mmCIF file of N, CA and C in Angstrom:
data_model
loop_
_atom_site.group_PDB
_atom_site.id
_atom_site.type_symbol
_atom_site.label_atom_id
_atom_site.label_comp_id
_atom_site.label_asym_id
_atom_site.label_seq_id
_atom_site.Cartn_x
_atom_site.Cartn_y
_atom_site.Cartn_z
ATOM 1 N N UNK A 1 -25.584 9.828 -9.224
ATOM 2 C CA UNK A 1 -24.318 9.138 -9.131
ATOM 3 C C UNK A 1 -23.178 10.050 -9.583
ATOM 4 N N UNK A 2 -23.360 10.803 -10.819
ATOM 5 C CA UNK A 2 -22.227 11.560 -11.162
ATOM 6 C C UNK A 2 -21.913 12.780 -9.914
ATOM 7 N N UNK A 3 -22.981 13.089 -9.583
ATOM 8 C CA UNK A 3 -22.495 14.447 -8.143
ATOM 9 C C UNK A 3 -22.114 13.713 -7.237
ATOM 10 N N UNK A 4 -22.099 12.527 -7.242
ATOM 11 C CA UNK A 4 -21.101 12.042 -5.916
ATOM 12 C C UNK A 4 -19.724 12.047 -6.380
ATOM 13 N N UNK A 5 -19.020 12.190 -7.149
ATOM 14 C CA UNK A 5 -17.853 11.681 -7.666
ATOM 15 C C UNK A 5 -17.121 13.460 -7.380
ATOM 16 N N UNK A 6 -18.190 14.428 -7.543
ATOM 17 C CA UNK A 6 -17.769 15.955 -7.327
ATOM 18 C C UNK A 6 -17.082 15.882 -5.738
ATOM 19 N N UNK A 7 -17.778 15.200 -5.111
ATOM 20 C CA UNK A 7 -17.483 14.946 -3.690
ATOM 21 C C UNK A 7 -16.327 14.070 -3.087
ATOM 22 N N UNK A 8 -15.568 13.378 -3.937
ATOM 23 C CA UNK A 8 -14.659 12.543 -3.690
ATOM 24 C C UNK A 8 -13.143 13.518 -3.478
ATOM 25 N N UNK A 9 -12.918 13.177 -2.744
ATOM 26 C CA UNK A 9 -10.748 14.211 -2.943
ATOM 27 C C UNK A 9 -10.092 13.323 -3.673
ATOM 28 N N UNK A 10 -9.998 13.496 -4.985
ATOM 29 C CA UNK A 10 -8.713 13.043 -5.698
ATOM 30 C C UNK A 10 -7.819 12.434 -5.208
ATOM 31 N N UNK A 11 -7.306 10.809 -5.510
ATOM 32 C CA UNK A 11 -6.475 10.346 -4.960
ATOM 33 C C UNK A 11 -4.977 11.441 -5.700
ATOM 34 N N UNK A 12 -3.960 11.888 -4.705
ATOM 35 C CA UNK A 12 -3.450 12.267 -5.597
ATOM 36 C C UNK A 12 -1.740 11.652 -5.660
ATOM 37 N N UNK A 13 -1.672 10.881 -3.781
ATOM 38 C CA UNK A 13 0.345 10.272 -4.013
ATOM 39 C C UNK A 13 -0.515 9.805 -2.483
ATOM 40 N N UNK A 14 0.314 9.480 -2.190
ATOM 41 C CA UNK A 14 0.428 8.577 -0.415
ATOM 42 C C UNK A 14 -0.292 9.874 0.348
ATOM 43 N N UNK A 15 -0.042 11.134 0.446
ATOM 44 C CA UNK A 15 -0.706 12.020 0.774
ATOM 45 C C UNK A 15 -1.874 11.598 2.002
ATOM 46 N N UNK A 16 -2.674 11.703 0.427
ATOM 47 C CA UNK A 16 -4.011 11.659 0.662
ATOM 48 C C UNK A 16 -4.823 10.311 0.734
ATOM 49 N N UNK A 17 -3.760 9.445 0.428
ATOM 50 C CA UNK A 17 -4.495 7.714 0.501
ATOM 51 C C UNK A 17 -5.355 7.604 1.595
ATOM 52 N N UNK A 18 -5.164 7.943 2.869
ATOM 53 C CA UNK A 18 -6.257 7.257 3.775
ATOM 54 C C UNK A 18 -7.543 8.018 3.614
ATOM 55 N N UNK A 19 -7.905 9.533 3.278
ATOM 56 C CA UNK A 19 -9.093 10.041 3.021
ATOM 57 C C UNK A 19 -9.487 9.462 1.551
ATOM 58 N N UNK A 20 -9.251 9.356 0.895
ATOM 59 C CA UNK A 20 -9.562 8.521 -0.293
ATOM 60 C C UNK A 20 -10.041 6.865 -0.428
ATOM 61 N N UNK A 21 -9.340 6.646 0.302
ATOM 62 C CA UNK A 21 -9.755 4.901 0.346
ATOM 63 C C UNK A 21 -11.108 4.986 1.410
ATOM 64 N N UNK A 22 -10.787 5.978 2.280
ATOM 65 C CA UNK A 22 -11.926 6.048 3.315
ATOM 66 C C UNK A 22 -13.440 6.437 2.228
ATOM 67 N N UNK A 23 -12.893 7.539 1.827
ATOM 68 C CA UNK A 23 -14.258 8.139 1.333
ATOM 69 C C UNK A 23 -14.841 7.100 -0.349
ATOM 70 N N UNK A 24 -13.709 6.342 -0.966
ATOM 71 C CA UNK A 24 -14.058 5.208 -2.015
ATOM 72 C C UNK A 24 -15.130 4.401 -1.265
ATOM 73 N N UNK A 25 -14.611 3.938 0.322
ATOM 74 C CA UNK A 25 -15.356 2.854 0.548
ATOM 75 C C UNK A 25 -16.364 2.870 0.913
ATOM 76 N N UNK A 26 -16.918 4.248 1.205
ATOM 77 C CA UNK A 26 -18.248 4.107 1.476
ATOM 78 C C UNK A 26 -19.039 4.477 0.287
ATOM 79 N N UNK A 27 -18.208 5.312 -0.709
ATOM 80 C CA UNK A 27 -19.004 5.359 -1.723
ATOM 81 C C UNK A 27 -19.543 4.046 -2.848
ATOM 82 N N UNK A 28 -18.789 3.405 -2.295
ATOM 83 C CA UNK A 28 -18.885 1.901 -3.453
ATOM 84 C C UNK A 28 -20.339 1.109 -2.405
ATOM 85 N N UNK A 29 -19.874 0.949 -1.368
ATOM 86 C CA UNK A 29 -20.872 0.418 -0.388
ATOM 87 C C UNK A 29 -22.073 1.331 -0.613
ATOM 88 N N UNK A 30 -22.131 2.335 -0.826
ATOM 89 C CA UNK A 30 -23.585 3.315 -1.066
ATOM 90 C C UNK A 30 -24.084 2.677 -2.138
ATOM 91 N N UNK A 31 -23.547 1.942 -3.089
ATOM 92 C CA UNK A 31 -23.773 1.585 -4.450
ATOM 93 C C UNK A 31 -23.900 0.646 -4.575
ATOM 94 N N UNK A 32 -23.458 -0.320 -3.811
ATOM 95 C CA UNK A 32 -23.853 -1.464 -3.686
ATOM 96 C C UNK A 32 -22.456 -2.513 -4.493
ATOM 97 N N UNK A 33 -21.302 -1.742 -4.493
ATOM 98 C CA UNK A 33 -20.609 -1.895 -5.611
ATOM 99 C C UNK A 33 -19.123 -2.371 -4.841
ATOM 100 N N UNK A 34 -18.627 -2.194 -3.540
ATOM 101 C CA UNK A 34 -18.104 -2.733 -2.781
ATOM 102 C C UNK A 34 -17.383 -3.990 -2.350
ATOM 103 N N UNK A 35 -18.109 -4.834 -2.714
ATOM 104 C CA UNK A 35 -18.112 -6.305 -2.930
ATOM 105 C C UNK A 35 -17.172 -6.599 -4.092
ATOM 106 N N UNK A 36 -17.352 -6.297 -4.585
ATOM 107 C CA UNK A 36 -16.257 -6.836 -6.245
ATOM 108 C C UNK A 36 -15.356 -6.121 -5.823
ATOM 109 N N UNK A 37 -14.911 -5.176 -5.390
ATOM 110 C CA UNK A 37 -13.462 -4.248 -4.621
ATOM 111 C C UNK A 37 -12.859 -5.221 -3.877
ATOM 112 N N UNK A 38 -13.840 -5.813 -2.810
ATOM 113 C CA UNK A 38 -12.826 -6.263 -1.886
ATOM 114 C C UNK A 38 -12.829 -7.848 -1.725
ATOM 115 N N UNK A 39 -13.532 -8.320 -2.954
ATOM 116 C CA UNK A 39 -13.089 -9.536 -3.565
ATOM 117 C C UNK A 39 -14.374 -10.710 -2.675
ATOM 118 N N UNK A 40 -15.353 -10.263 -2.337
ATOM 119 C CA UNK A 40 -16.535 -10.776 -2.013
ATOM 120 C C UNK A 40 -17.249 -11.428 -2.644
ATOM 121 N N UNK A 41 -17.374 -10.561 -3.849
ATOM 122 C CA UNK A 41 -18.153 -10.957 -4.888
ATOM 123 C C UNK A 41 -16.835 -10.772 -6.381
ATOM 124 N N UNK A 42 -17.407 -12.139 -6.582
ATOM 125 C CA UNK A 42 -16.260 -12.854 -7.874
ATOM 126 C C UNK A 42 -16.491 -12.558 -9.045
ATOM 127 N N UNK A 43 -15.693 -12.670 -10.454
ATOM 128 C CA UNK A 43 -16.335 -13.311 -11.610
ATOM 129 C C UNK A 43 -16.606 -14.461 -11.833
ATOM 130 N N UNK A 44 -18.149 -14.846 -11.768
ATOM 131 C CA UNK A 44 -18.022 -16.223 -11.965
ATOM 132 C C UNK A 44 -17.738 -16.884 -13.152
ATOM 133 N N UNK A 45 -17.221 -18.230 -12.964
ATOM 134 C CA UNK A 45 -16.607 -18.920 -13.953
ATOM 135 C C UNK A 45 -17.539 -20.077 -14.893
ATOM 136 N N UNK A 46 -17.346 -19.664 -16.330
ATOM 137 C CA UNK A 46 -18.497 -20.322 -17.039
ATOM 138 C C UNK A 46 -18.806 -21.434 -16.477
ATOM 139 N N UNK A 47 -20.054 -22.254 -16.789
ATOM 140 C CA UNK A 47 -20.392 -23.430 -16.348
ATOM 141 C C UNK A 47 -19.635 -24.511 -17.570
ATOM 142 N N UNK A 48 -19.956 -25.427 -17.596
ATOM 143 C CA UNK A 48 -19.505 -26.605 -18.343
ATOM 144 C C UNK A 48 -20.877 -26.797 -19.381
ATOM 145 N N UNK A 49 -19.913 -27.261 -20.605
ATOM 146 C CA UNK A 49 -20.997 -27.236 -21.579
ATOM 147 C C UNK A 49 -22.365 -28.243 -21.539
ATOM 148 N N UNK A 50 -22.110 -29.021 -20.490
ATOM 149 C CA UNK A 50 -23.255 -30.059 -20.468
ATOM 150 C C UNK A 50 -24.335 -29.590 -19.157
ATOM 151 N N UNK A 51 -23.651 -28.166 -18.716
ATOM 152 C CA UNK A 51 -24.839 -28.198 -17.341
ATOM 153 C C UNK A 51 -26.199 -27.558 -17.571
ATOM 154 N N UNK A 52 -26.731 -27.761 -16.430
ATOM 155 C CA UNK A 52 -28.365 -27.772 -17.178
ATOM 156 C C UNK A 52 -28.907 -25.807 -17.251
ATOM 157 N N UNK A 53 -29.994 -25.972 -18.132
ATOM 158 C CA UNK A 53 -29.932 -24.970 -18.674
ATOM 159 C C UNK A 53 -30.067 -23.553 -17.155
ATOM 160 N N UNK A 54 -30.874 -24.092 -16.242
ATOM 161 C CA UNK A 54 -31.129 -23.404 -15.006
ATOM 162 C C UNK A 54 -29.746 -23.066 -14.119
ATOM 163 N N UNK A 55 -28.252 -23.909 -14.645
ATOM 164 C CA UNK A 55 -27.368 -22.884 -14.150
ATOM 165 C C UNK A 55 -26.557 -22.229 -14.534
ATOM 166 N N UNK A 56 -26.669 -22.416 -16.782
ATOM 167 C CA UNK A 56 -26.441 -21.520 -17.335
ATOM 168 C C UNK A 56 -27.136 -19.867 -16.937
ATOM 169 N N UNK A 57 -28.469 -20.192 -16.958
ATOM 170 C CA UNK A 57 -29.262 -19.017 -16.525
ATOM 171 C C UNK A 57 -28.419 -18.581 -15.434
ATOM 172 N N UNK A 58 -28.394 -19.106 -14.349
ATOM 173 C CA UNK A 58 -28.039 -18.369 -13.322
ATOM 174 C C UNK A 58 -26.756 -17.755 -13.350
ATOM 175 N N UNK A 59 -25.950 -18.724 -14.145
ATOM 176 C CA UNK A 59 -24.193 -18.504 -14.293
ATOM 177 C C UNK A 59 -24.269 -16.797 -14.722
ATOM 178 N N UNK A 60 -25.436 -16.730 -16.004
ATOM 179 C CA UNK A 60 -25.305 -15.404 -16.618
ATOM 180 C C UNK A 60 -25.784 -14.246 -15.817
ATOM 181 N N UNK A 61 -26.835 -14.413 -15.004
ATOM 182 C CA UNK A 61 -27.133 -13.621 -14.219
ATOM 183 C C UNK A 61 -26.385 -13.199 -13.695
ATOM 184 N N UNK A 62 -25.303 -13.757 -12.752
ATOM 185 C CA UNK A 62 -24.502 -13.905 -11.751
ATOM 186 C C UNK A 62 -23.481 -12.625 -12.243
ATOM 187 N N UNK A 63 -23.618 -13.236 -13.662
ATOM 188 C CA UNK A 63 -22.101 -12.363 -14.878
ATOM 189 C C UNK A 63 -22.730 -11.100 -15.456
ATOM 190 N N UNK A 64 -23.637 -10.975 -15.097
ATOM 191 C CA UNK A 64 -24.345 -9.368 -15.581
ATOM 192 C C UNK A 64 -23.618 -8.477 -14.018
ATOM 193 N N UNK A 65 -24.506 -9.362 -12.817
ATOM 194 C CA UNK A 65 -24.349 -8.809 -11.977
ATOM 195 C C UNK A 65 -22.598 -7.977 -11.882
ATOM 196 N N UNK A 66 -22.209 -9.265 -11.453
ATOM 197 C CA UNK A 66 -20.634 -8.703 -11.218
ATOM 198 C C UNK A 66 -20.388 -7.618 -12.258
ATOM 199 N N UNK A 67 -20.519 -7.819 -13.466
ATOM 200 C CA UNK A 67 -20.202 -6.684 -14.857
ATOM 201 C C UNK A 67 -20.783 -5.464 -14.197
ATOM 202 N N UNK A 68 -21.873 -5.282 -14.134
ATOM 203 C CA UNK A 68 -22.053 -3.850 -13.348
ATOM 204 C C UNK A 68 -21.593 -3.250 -12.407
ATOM 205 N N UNK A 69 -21.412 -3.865 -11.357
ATOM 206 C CA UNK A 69 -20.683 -3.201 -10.436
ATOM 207 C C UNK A 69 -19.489 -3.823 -10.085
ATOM 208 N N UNK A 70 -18.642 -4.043 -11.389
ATOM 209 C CA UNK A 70 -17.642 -3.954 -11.370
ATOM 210 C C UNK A 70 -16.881 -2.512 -12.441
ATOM 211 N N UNK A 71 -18.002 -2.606 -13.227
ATOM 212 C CA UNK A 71 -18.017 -1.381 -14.077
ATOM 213 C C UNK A 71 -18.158 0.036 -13.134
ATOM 214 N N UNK A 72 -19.116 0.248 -12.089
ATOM 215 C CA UNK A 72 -19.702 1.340 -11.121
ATOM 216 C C UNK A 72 -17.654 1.276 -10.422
ATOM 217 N N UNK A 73 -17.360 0.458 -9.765
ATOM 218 C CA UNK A 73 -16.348 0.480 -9.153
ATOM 219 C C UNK A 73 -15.206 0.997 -9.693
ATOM 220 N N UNK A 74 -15.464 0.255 -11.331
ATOM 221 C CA UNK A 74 -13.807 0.719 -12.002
ATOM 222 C C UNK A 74 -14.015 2.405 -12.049
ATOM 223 N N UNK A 75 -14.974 2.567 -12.487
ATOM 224 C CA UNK A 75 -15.703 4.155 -12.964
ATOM 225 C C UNK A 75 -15.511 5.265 -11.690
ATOM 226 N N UNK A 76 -15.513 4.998 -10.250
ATOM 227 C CA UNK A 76 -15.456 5.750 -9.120
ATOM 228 C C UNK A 76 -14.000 5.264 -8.814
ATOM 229 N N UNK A 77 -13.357 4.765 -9.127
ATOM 230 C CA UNK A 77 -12.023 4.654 -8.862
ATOM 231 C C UNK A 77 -11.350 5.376 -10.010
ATOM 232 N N UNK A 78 -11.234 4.983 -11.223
ATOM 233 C CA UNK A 78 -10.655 6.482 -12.326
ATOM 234 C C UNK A 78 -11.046 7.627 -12.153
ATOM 235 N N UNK A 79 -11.947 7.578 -12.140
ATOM 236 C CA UNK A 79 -12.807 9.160 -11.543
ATOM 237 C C UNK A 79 -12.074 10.252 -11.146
ATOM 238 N N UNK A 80 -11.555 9.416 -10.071
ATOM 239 C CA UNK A 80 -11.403 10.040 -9.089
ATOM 240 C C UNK A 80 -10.044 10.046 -8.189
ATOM 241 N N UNK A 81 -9.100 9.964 -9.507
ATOM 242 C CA UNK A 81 -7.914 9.768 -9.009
ATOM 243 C C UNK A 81 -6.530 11.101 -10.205
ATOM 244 N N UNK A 82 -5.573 11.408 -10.044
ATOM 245 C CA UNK A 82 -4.552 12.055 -10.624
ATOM 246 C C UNK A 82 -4.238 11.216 -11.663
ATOM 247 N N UNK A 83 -3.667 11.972 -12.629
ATOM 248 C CA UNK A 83 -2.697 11.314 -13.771
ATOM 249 C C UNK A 83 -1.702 10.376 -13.069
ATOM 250 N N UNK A 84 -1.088 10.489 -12.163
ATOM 251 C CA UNK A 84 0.474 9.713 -11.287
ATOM 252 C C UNK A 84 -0.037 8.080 -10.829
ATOM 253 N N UNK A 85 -1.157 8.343 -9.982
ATOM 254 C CA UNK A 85 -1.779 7.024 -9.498
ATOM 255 C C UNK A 85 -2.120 6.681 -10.612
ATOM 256 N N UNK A 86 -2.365 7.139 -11.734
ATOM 257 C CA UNK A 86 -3.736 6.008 -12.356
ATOM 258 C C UNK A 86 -2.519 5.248 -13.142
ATOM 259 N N UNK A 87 -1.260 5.846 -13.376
ATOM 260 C CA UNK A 87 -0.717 5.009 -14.502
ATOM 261 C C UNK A 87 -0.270 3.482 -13.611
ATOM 262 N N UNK A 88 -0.029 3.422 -12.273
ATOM 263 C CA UNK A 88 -0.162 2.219 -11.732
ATOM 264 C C UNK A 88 -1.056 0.811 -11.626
ATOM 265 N N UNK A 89 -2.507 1.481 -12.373
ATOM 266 C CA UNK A 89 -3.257 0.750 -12.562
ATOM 267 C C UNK A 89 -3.853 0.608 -14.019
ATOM 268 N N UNK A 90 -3.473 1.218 -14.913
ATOM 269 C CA UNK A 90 -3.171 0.893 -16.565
ATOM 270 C C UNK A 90 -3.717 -0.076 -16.734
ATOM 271 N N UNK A 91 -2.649 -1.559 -16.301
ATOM 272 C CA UNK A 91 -2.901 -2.517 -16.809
ATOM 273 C C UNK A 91 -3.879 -3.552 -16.281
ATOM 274 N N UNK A 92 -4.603 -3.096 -15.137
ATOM 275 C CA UNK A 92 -5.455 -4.045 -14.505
ATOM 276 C C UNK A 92 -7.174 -3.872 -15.110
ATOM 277 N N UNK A 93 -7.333 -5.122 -14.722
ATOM 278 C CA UNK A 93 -8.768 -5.469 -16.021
ATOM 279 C C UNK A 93 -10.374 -5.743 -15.207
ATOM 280 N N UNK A 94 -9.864 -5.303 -13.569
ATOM 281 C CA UNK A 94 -11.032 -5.637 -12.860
ATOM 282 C C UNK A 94 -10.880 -4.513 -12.017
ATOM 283 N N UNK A 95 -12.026 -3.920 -10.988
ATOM 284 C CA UNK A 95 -12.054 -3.150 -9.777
ATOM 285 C C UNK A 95 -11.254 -3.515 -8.716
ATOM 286 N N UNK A 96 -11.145 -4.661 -8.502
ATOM 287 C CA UNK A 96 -10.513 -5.596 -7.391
ATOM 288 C C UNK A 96 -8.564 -5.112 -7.794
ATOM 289 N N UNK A 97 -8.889 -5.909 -9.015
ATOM 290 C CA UNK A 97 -7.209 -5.618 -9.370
ATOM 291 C C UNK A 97 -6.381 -4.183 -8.559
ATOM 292 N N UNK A 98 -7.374 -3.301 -9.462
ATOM 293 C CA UNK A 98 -7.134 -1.724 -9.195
ATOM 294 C C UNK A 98 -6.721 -1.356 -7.726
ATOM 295 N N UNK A 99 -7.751 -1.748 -7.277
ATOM 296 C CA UNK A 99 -7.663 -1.686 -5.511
ATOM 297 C C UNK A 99 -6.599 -2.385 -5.031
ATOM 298 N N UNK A 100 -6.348 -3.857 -5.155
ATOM 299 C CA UNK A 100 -5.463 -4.559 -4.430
ATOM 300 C C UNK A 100 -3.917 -3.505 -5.051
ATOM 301 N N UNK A 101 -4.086 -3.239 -6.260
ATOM 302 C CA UNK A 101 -2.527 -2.424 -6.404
ATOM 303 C C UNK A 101 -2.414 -1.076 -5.781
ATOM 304 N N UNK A 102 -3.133 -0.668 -5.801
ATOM 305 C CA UNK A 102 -3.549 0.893 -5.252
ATOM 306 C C UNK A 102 -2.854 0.486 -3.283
ATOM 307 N N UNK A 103 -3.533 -0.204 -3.046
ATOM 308 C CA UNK A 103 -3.478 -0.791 -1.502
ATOM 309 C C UNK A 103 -1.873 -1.238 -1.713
ATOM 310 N N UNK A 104 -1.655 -2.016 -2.350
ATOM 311 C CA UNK A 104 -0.194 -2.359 -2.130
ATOM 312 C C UNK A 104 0.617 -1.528 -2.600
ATOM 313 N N UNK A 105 0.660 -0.538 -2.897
ATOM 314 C CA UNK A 105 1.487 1.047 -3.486
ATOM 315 C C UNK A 105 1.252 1.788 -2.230
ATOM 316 N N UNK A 106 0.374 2.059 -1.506
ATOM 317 C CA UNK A 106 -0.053 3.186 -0.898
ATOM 318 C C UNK A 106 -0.327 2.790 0.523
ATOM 319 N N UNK A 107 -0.665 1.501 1.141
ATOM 320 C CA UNK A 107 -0.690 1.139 2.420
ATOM 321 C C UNK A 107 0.761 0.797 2.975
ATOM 322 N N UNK A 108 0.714 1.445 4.389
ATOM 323 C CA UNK A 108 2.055 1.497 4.970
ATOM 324 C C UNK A 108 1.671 0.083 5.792
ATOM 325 N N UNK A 109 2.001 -1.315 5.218
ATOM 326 C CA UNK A 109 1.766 -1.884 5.928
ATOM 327 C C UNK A 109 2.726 -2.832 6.103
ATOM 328 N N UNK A 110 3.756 -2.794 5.048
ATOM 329 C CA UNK A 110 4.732 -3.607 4.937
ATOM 330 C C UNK A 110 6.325 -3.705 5.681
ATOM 331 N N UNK A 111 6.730 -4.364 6.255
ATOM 332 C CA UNK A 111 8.042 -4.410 7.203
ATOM 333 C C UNK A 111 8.618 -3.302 6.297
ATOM 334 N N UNK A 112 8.772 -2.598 5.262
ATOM 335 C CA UNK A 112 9.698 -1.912 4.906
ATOM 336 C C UNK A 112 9.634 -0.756 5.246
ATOM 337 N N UNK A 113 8.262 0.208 4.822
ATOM 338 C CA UNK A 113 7.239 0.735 5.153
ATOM 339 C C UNK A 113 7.433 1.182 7.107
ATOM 340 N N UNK A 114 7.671 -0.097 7.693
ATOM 341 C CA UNK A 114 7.299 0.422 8.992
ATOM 342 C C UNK A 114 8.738 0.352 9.717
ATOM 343 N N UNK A 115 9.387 -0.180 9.394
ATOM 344 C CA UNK A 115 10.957 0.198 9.021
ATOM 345 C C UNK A 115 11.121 1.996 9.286
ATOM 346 N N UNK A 116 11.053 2.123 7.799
ATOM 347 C CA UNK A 116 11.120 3.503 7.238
ATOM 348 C C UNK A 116 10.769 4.279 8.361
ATOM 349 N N UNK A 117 8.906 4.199 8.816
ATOM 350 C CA UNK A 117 8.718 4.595 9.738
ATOM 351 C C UNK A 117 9.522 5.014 10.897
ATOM 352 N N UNK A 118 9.824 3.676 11.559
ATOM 353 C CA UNK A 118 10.475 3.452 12.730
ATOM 354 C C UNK A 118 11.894 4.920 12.737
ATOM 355 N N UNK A 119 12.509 4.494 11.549
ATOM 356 C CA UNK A 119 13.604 5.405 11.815
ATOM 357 C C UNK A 119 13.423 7.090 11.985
ATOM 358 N N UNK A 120 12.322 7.258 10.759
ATOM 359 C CA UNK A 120 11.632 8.776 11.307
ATOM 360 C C UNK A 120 11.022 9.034 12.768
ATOM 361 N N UNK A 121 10.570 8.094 13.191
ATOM 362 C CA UNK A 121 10.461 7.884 14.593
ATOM 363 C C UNK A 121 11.632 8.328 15.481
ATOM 364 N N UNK A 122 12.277 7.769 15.191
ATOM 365 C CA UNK A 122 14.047 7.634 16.491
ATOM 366 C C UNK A 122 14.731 8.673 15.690
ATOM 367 N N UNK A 123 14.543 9.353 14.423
ATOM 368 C CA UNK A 123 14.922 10.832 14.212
ATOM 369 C C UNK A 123 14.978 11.528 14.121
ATOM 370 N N UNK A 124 13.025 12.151 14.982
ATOM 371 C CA UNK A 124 12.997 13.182 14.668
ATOM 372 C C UNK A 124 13.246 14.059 16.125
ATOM 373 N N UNK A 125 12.987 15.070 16.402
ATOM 374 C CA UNK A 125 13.251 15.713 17.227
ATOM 375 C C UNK A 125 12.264 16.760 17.974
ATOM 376 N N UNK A 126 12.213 16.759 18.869
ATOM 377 C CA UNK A 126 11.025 17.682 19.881
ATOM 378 C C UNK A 126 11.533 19.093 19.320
ATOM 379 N N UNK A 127 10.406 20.041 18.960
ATOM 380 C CA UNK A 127 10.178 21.120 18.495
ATOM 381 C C UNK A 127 9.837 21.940 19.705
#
C-alpha cells in the first residue's frame, strides 16, 4: 500500500486536478476504499438504546467498517497532495468531506467557471 502512494502525482493547484482525481480514483477503488469518497458508503448512525443486541452488533460492525476505509481514503488523499491544497481541507473530519471540497475548489463545473471559460474561448487567437 505505501508504494502505491510513490505512484500518485501530487495534487498540486487546478493544474493537475484531473490526473489526480483520475489516478485517486482508482486507487481508492483498488482498496476497496472508494465508497466512503463518493458517499456510497455512510457513517452509520448509532442505534437506539433499546434495540436488540443483533443490531447493535451489526451497527458496530458497520462502524469499524466505514472507520477503515475511511481512514485508507483520508491517508491517500493527504498523501498525496501539496502544502496549498491541503490547507483547504484542514477542517474536514471525513474522506467524503475532503473530496466533496477538493471537487468543489478544483472542478470547472460551475456557471462561473464556464463563464470564465467561455471568454478565453472568444479571446484567444489562432497562432
Amino acid at each position: 500500500m505505501e508504494s502505491d502512494l510513490v505512484k500518485i502525482t501530487n495534487l498540486k493547484n487546478i493544474e493537475n486536478w484531473g490526473i489526480w482525481k483520475f489516478q485517486m480514483r482508482v486507487m481508492l477503488t483498488s482498496h476497496e476504499a472508494f465508497d466512503v469518497v463518493n458517499g456510497t458508503l455512510s457513517k452509520p448512525t448509532p442505534p437506539d438504546d433499546d434495540a436488540s443486541q443483533a443490531v447493535k452488533t451489526k451497527n458496530n460492525t458497520d462502524l469499524k467498517e466505514f472507520t477503515k476505509k475511511d481512514g485508507i481514503a483520508q491517508k491517500y488523499i493527504v498523501t498525496t497532495m501539496e502544502r496549498q491544497p491541503m490547507t483547504h481541507i484542514l477542517s474536514c473530519e471525513t474522506a467524503k468531506a475532503m473530496w466533496d471540497k477538493l471537487f468543489a475548489i478544483y472542478e470547472n463545473k460551475t456557471d462561473i467557471s464556464v463563464h470564465v471559460l467561455q471568454q478565453k474561448w472568444f479571446s484567444s487567437k489562432k497562432v
